[in-house]
Amino acid sequence: MFEKILIANRGEIALRIHRACKEMGIATVAIHSTADADAMHVRLADESVCIGPAPAAQSYLNVPQIIAACEITGAEAVHPGYGFLSENARFAEIVADHGVTFIGPRPEHIRLMGDKIAAKQAVAQLGIPTVPGSEGAVGSDDDAASIAAAIGYPVLIKAAAGGGGRGMKVARRPEDLPLALTTARAEAKTAFADDSVYIEKYLERPRHIEVQVLADSFGKVLHLGERDCSLQRRNQKLWEEAPSPALNAAQREEIGHTVTSALSKLGYLGAGTVEFLFEDGQFYFIEMNTRLQVEHPVTEAITGIDIVREQIRIAAASPIELEQSDIVIAGNAIECRINAENPFSFQPSPGTITQFHAPGGLGVRFDSAMYTGYRVPPYYDSLAGKLIVHGRNRNECLMRLRRALDEIVVAGIETTIPLFQKLVRETDVLNGDYHIHWLEQYLAAHGA
Ligand code: ADP
């Protein structure tokens, strides 16, 4: 097992990884920008290295500095968390070239899944159902028009290099297509320096359901059930739950089996998530994330498995000590993303937290790097904390969530808490009766 791990991230996820390391008796190294000198992840770590100025490109994305930090501190492995360099295959290779273990999948699988067109083609060959759409990248506008006509409107234009919902445009009618193509290409070019796009059937009322997997270096591939992340705004998740209120045990078993058998054929290693849209009883692959996800704690709550510990063990070439039959889903869990932003306009709200109180009690977990007096910097994403509640059933989970949301205090900045306080009292949410466009429609109807 490793003796020292460098955590190449910040915020709540850096703390999350630190906690797993400490439980395993592993020393931690934090890296930070000058803007994060007094951040909680720096305070908790055994050692810390300042790797550059505030902008992420010069600090958390600064590969030479991160490698130097490994060399100076003697860290044997790097955990990238999510975001930043977590899905950068080249970074994984560079880390390995320096004799340091990258805690994550093999570079070739990171690269494959990072190209959404190649990923879709690869998983289709491995027996995973995909959304009907173009065979690969679309060429001219005329080609796009004939593909769209064959699939049937509405269609969705998506960026091959996509992520975070960017470079995605809907065309409801043939006359919308040229503008949708131009804007999707322009957005993709700006965000990813790659303007290739593909076309998919636009699903009107699907749920977003994703399957968590763990695969070790001995060929064992397990799934830990699914998460339902249908409550989204601008294709960004805000509320995630497990298990999905929409799946029965047979559907869970079937999709879990489809995913694990495909990934075992691929020779996948580490933790990963296969994302689907689910409509009328059918699953349609949209993408695979080759990293830890923000919403992993809901799966931890219902399975009792520490996913970060498993990632570290797998990277140290230890076998997963569980069988599929050992994974038992107990109760329900819900996560709310507490973002530092206006709850209805979603404008970022950086600033100083003048008062902070974390909720507690049975079945309540609060993952956050906030403290009273902490200044949320304007440079990074707005996720400030995650409230995760667990109950023996969904009803108990919702009771606990209402109580915990009323207990949290985050003063001095705006957060998404007031939105969740409303959602947790909405009939459709209480009934688990929602789809990926539900929240946008709700916000529009409530004047947001
Ligand atoms: P990204 O990599 O940008 O996150 P995804 O492919 O994961 O993109 O899609 C993000 C979200 O966009 C999905 O969760 C869903 O809400 C929406 N979406 C993606 N594909 C479709 C589709 N074919 N029809 C309707 N909505 C879609």
PDB file of C-alpha atoms in Angstrom, residues 268-420:
ATOM      1  CA  TYR A 268     -11.515  -1.412 -17.693  1.00  0.00           C
ATOM      2  CA  LEU A 269      -9.674  -0.609 -14.453  1.00  0.00           C
ATOM      3  CA  GLY A 270     -10.735   1.511 -11.486  1.00  0.00           C
ATOM      4  CA  ALA A 271     -13.944   3.354 -10.680  1.00  0.00           C
ATOM      5  CA  GLY A 272     -16.182   4.643 -13.440  1.00  0.00           C
ATOM      6  CA  THR A 273     -19.719   5.649 -14.221  1.00  0.00           C
ATOM      7  CA  VAL A 274     -21.725   4.745 -17.281  1.00  0.00           C
ATOM      8  CA  GLU A 275     -24.442   7.320 -17.934  1.00  0.00           C
ATOM      9  CA  PHE A 276     -27.765   6.613 -19.610  1.00  0.00           C
ATOM     10  CA  LEU A 277     -30.979   8.317 -20.500  1.00  0.00           C
ATOM     11  CA  PHE A 278     -33.942   6.134 -19.557  1.00  0.00           C
ATOM     12  CA  GLU A 279     -37.302   6.542 -21.262  1.00  0.00           C
ATOM     13  CA  ASP A 280     -40.240   4.137 -21.683  1.00  0.00           C
ATOM     14  CA  GLY A 281     -38.324   1.308 -20.055  1.00  0.00           C
ATOM     15  CA  GLN A 282     -35.317   1.645 -22.422  1.00  0.00           C
ATOM     16  CA  PHE A 283     -31.743   2.639 -21.567  1.00  0.00           C
ATOM     17  CA  TYR A 284     -29.695   4.758 -23.978  1.00  0.00           C
ATOM     18  CA  PHE A 285     -25.956   5.313 -23.294  1.00  0.00           C
ATOM     19  CA  ILE A 286     -24.844   8.958 -23.355  1.00  0.00           C
ATOM     20  CA  GLU A 287     -21.326   8.870 -21.934  1.00  0.00           C
ATOM     21  CA  MET A 288     -18.885   7.250 -19.557  1.00  0.00           C
ATOM     22  CA  ASN A 289     -16.999   9.180 -16.864  1.00  0.00           C
ATOM     23  CA  THR A 290     -13.632   7.652 -16.066  1.00  0.00           C
ATOM     24  CA  ARG A 291     -13.296   9.179 -12.609  1.00  0.00           C
ATOM     25  CA  LEU A 292     -14.880   9.668  -9.208  1.00  0.00           C
ATOM     26  CA  GLN A 293     -18.135  11.630  -9.482  1.00  0.00           C
ATOM     27  CA  VAL A 294     -19.473  14.457  -7.353  1.00  0.00           C
ATOM     28  CA  GLU A 295     -22.516  12.342  -6.486  1.00  0.00           C
ATOM     29  CA  HIS A 296     -20.636   9.171  -5.427  1.00  0.00           C
ATOM     30  CA  PRO A 297     -21.711   9.541  -1.734  1.00  0.00           C
ATOM     31  CA  VAL A 298     -25.322   8.483  -2.435  1.00  0.00           C
ATOM     32  CA  THR A 299     -23.985   5.140  -3.626  1.00  0.00           C
ATOM     33  CA  GLU A 300     -21.717   4.918  -0.590  1.00  0.00           C
ATOM     34  CA  ALA A 301     -24.732   5.544   1.658  1.00  0.00           C
ATOM     35  CA  ILE A 302     -26.859   2.727   0.245  1.00  0.00           C
ATOM     36  CA  THR A 303     -24.043   0.174  -0.230  1.00  0.00           C
ATOM     37  CA  GLY A 304     -21.773   1.029   2.712  1.00  0.00           C
ATOM     38  CA  ILE A 305     -18.766   0.874   0.353  1.00  0.00           C
ATOM     39  CA  ASP A 306     -16.087   3.579   0.512  1.00  0.00           C
ATOM     40  CA  ILE A 307     -15.536   4.208  -3.211  1.00  0.00           C
ATOM     41  CA  VAL A 308     -12.381   6.291  -2.701  1.00  0.00           C
ATOM     42  CA  ARG A 309     -10.793   3.582  -0.556  1.00  0.00           C
ATOM     43  CA  GLU A 310     -11.585   1.061  -3.312  1.00  0.00           C
ATOM     44  CA  GLN A 311      -9.991   3.375  -5.914  1.00  0.00           C
ATOM     45  CA  ILE A 312      -6.814   3.566  -3.844  1.00  0.00           C
ATOM     46  CA  ARG A 313      -6.736  -0.197  -3.215  1.00  0.00           C
ATOM     47  CA  ILE A 314      -7.281  -0.937  -6.914  1.00  0.00           C
ATOM     48  CA  ALA A 315      -4.457   1.468  -7.873  1.00  0.00           C
ATOM     49  CA  ALA A 316      -2.183  -0.353  -5.405  1.00  0.00           C
ATOM     50  CA  ALA A 317      -2.999  -3.592  -7.297  1.00  0.00           C
ATOM     51  CA  SER A 318      -5.077  -5.046  -4.455  1.00  0.00           C
ATOM     52  CA  PRO A 319      -8.077  -7.178  -5.391  1.00  0.00           C
ATOM     53  CA  ILE A 320     -11.653  -6.046  -4.650  1.00  0.00           C
ATOM     54  CA  GLU A 321     -12.619  -8.217  -1.709  1.00  0.00           C
ATOM     55  CA  LEU A 322     -16.325  -8.317  -2.555  1.00  0.00           C
ATOM     56  CA  GLU A 323     -18.469 -10.316  -4.931  1.00  0.00           C
ATOM     57  CA  GLN A 324     -21.476  -8.912  -6.787  1.00  0.00           C
ATOM     58  CA  SER A 325     -23.740 -10.839  -4.398  1.00  0.00           C
ATOM     59  CA  ASP A 326     -22.175  -9.007  -1.409  1.00  0.00           C
ATOM     60  CA  ILE A 327     -23.462  -5.676  -2.707  1.00  0.00           C
ATOM     61  CA  VAL A 328     -26.780  -5.104  -1.019  1.00  0.00           C
ATOM     62  CA  ILE A 329     -28.744  -1.896  -1.482  1.00  0.00           C
ATOM     63  CA  ALA A 330     -30.053  -0.643   1.857  1.00  0.00           C
ATOM     64  CA  GLY A 331     -32.570   2.208   1.911  1.00  0.00           C
ATOM     65  CA  ASN A 332     -32.454   5.436  -0.059  1.00  0.00           C
ATOM     66  CA  ALA A 333     -30.042   8.354  -0.228  1.00  0.00           C
ATOM     67  CA  ILE A 334     -30.352  11.861  -1.689  1.00  0.00           C
ATOM     68  CA  GLU A 335     -27.622  14.444  -2.325  1.00  0.00           C
ATOM     69  CA  CYS A 336     -28.220  18.187  -2.738  1.00  0.00           C
ATOM     70  CA  ARG A 337     -25.442  20.295  -4.256  1.00  0.00           C
ATOM     71  CA  ILE A 338     -25.015  23.397  -2.146  1.00  0.00           C
ATOM     72  CA  ASN A 339     -23.529  25.832  -4.647  1.00  0.00           C
ATOM     73  CA  ALA A 340     -22.284  29.325  -3.878  1.00  0.00           C
ATOM     74  CA  GLU A 341     -24.746  30.954  -6.240  1.00  0.00           C
ATOM     75  CA  ASN A 342     -28.134  32.640  -6.341  1.00  0.00           C
ATOM     76  CA  PRO A 343     -30.697  29.827  -5.919  1.00  0.00           C
ATOM     77  CA  PHE A 344     -32.926  31.025  -8.775  1.00  0.00           C
ATOM     78  CA  SER A 345     -30.711  32.992 -11.194  1.00  0.00           C
ATOM     79  CA  PHE A 346     -27.699  30.708 -10.494  1.00  0.00           C
ATOM     80  CA  GLN A 347     -25.327  33.697 -10.665  1.00  0.00           C
ATOM     81  CA  PRO A 348     -22.109  32.801  -8.779  1.00  0.00           C
ATOM     82  CA  SER A 349     -21.895  34.319  -5.309  1.00  0.00           C
ATOM     83  CA  PRO A 350     -18.301  34.242  -4.070  1.00  0.00           C
ATOM     84  CA  GLY A 351     -17.476  36.016  -0.803  1.00  0.00           C
ATOM     85  CA  THR A 352     -16.796  35.511   2.876  1.00  0.00           C
ATOM     86  CA  ILE A 353     -18.843  33.004   4.896  1.00  0.00           C
ATOM     87  CA  THR A 354     -19.740  34.976   8.009  1.00  0.00           C
ATOM     88  CA  GLN A 355     -21.499  32.098   9.778  1.00  0.00           C
ATOM     89  CA  PHE A 356     -21.452  28.379   9.145  1.00  0.00           C
ATOM     90  CA  HIS A 357     -23.193  25.484  10.819  1.00  0.00           C
ATOM     91  CA  ALA A 358     -23.221  21.978   9.349  1.00  0.00           C
ATOM     92  CA  PRO A 359     -26.315  19.803   9.818  1.00  0.00           C
ATOM     93  CA  GLY A 360     -25.893  16.507  11.666  1.00  0.00           C
ATOM     94  CA  GLY A 361     -27.813  13.649  13.205  1.00  0.00           C
ATOM     95  CA  LEU A 362     -28.621  10.120  12.100  1.00  0.00           C
ATOM     96  CA  GLY A 363     -28.328   9.561   8.361  1.00  0.00           C
ATOM     97  CA  VAL A 364     -26.868  13.003   7.589  1.00  0.00           C
ATOM     98  CA  ARG A 365     -23.495  13.575   5.921  1.00  0.00           C
ATOM     99  CA  PHE A 366     -22.192  16.980   4.945  1.00  0.00           C
ATOM    100  CA  ASP A 367     -19.130  17.041   2.676  1.00  0.00           C
ATOM    101  CA  SER A 368     -17.747  20.546   2.469  1.00  0.00           C
ATOM    102  CA  ALA A 369     -14.600  22.604   2.844  1.00  0.00           C
ATOM    103  CA  MET A 370     -16.453  25.599   4.310  1.00  0.00           C
ATOM    104  CA  TYR A 371     -15.808  27.168   7.705  1.00  0.00           C
ATOM    105  CA  THR A 372     -16.789  30.440   9.390  1.00  0.00           C
ATOM    106  CA  GLY A 373     -14.570  33.176   7.970  1.00  0.00           C
ATOM    107  CA  TYR A 374     -13.712  31.184   4.809  1.00  0.00           C
ATOM    108  CA  ARG A 375     -13.659  33.253   1.647  1.00  0.00           C
ATOM    109  CA  VAL A 376     -15.166  31.417  -1.341  1.00  0.00           C
ATOM    110  CA  PRO A 377     -12.810  32.455  -4.163  1.00  0.00           C
ATOM    111  CA  PRO A 378     -14.286  33.536  -7.498  1.00  0.00           C
ATOM    112  CA  TYR A 379     -11.862  31.451  -9.573  1.00  0.00           C
ATOM    113  CA  TYR A 380     -13.229  27.915  -9.356  1.00  0.00           C
ATOM    114  CA  ASP A 381     -16.539  26.107  -9.666  1.00  0.00           C
ATOM    115  CA  SER A 382     -19.325  27.082  -7.338  1.00  0.00           C
ATOM    116  CA  LEU A 383     -19.818  23.787  -5.481  1.00  0.00           C
ATOM    117  CA  ALA A 384     -19.448  24.685  -1.793  1.00  0.00           C
ATOM    118  CA  GLY A 385     -20.867  21.621  -0.088  1.00  0.00           C
ATOM    119  CA  LYS A 386     -22.885  18.453  -0.530  1.00  0.00           C
ATOM    120  CA  LEU A 387     -25.672  17.414   1.802  1.00  0.00           C
ATOM    121  CA  ILE A 388     -26.248  13.672   1.682  1.00  0.00           C
ATOM    122  CA  VAL A 389     -29.057  12.055   3.643  1.00  0.00           C
ATOM    123  CA  HIS A 390     -29.800   8.375   4.040  1.00  0.00           C
ATOM    124  CA  GLY A 391     -32.968   6.703   5.296  1.00  0.00           C
ATOM    125  CA  ARG A 392     -34.414   3.201   5.459  1.00  0.00           C
ATOM    126  CA  ASN A 393     -36.835   4.203   2.718  1.00  0.00           C
ATOM    127  CA  ARG A 394     -37.367   7.217   0.481  1.00  0.00           C
ATOM    128  CA  ASN A 395     -39.932   8.752   2.773  1.00  0.00           C
ATOM    129  CA  GLU A 396     -37.636   8.678   5.780  1.00  0.00           C
ATOM    130  CA  CYS A 397     -34.878  10.102   3.584  1.00  0.00           C
ATOM    131  CA  LEU A 398     -37.106  13.032   2.547  1.00  0.00           C
ATOM    132  CA  MET A 399     -38.136  13.725   6.164  1.00  0.00           C
ATOM    133  CA  ARG A 400     -34.501  13.832   7.144  1.00  0.00           C
ATOM    134  CA  LEU A 401     -33.596  16.008   4.156  1.00  0.00           C
ATOM    135  CA  ARG A 402     -36.263  18.604   5.053  1.00  0.00           C
ATOM    136  CA  ARG A 403     -34.987  18.702   8.626  1.00  0.00           C
ATOM    137  CA  ALA A 404     -31.294  18.918   7.613  1.00  0.00           C
ATOM    138  CA  LEU A 405     -31.922  21.686   5.060  1.00  0.00           C
ATOM    139  CA  ASP A 406     -33.602  23.756   7.759  1.00  0.00           C
ATOM    140  CA  GLU A 407     -30.625  23.211  10.047  1.00  0.00           C
ATOM    141  CA  ILE A 408     -27.728  24.295   7.792  1.00  0.00           C
ATOM    142  CA  VAL A 409     -26.471  27.852   8.205  1.00  0.00           C
ATOM    143  CA  VAL A 410     -24.325  29.391   5.456  1.00  0.00           C
ATOM    144  CA  ALA A 411     -24.407  33.178   5.869  1.00  0.00           C
ATOM    145  CA  GLY A 412     -22.585  35.874   3.910  1.00  0.00           C
ATOM    146  CA  ILE A 413     -23.001  34.292   0.467  1.00  0.00           C
ATOM    147  CA  GLU A 414     -26.010  33.103  -1.520  1.00  0.00           C
ATOM    148  CA  THR A 415     -26.489  29.347  -1.889  1.00  0.00           C
ATOM    149  CA  THR A 416     -28.875  26.890  -3.534  1.00  0.00           C
ATOM    150  CA  ILE A 417     -30.322  25.904  -0.118  1.00  0.00           C
ATOM    151  CA  PRO A 418     -33.587  27.915  -0.543  1.00  0.00           C
ATOM    152  CA  LEU A 419     -34.242  26.130  -3.849  1.00  0.00           C
ATOM    153  CA  PHE A 420     -33.895  22.701  -2.187  1.00  0.00           C
TER     154      PHE A 420
END
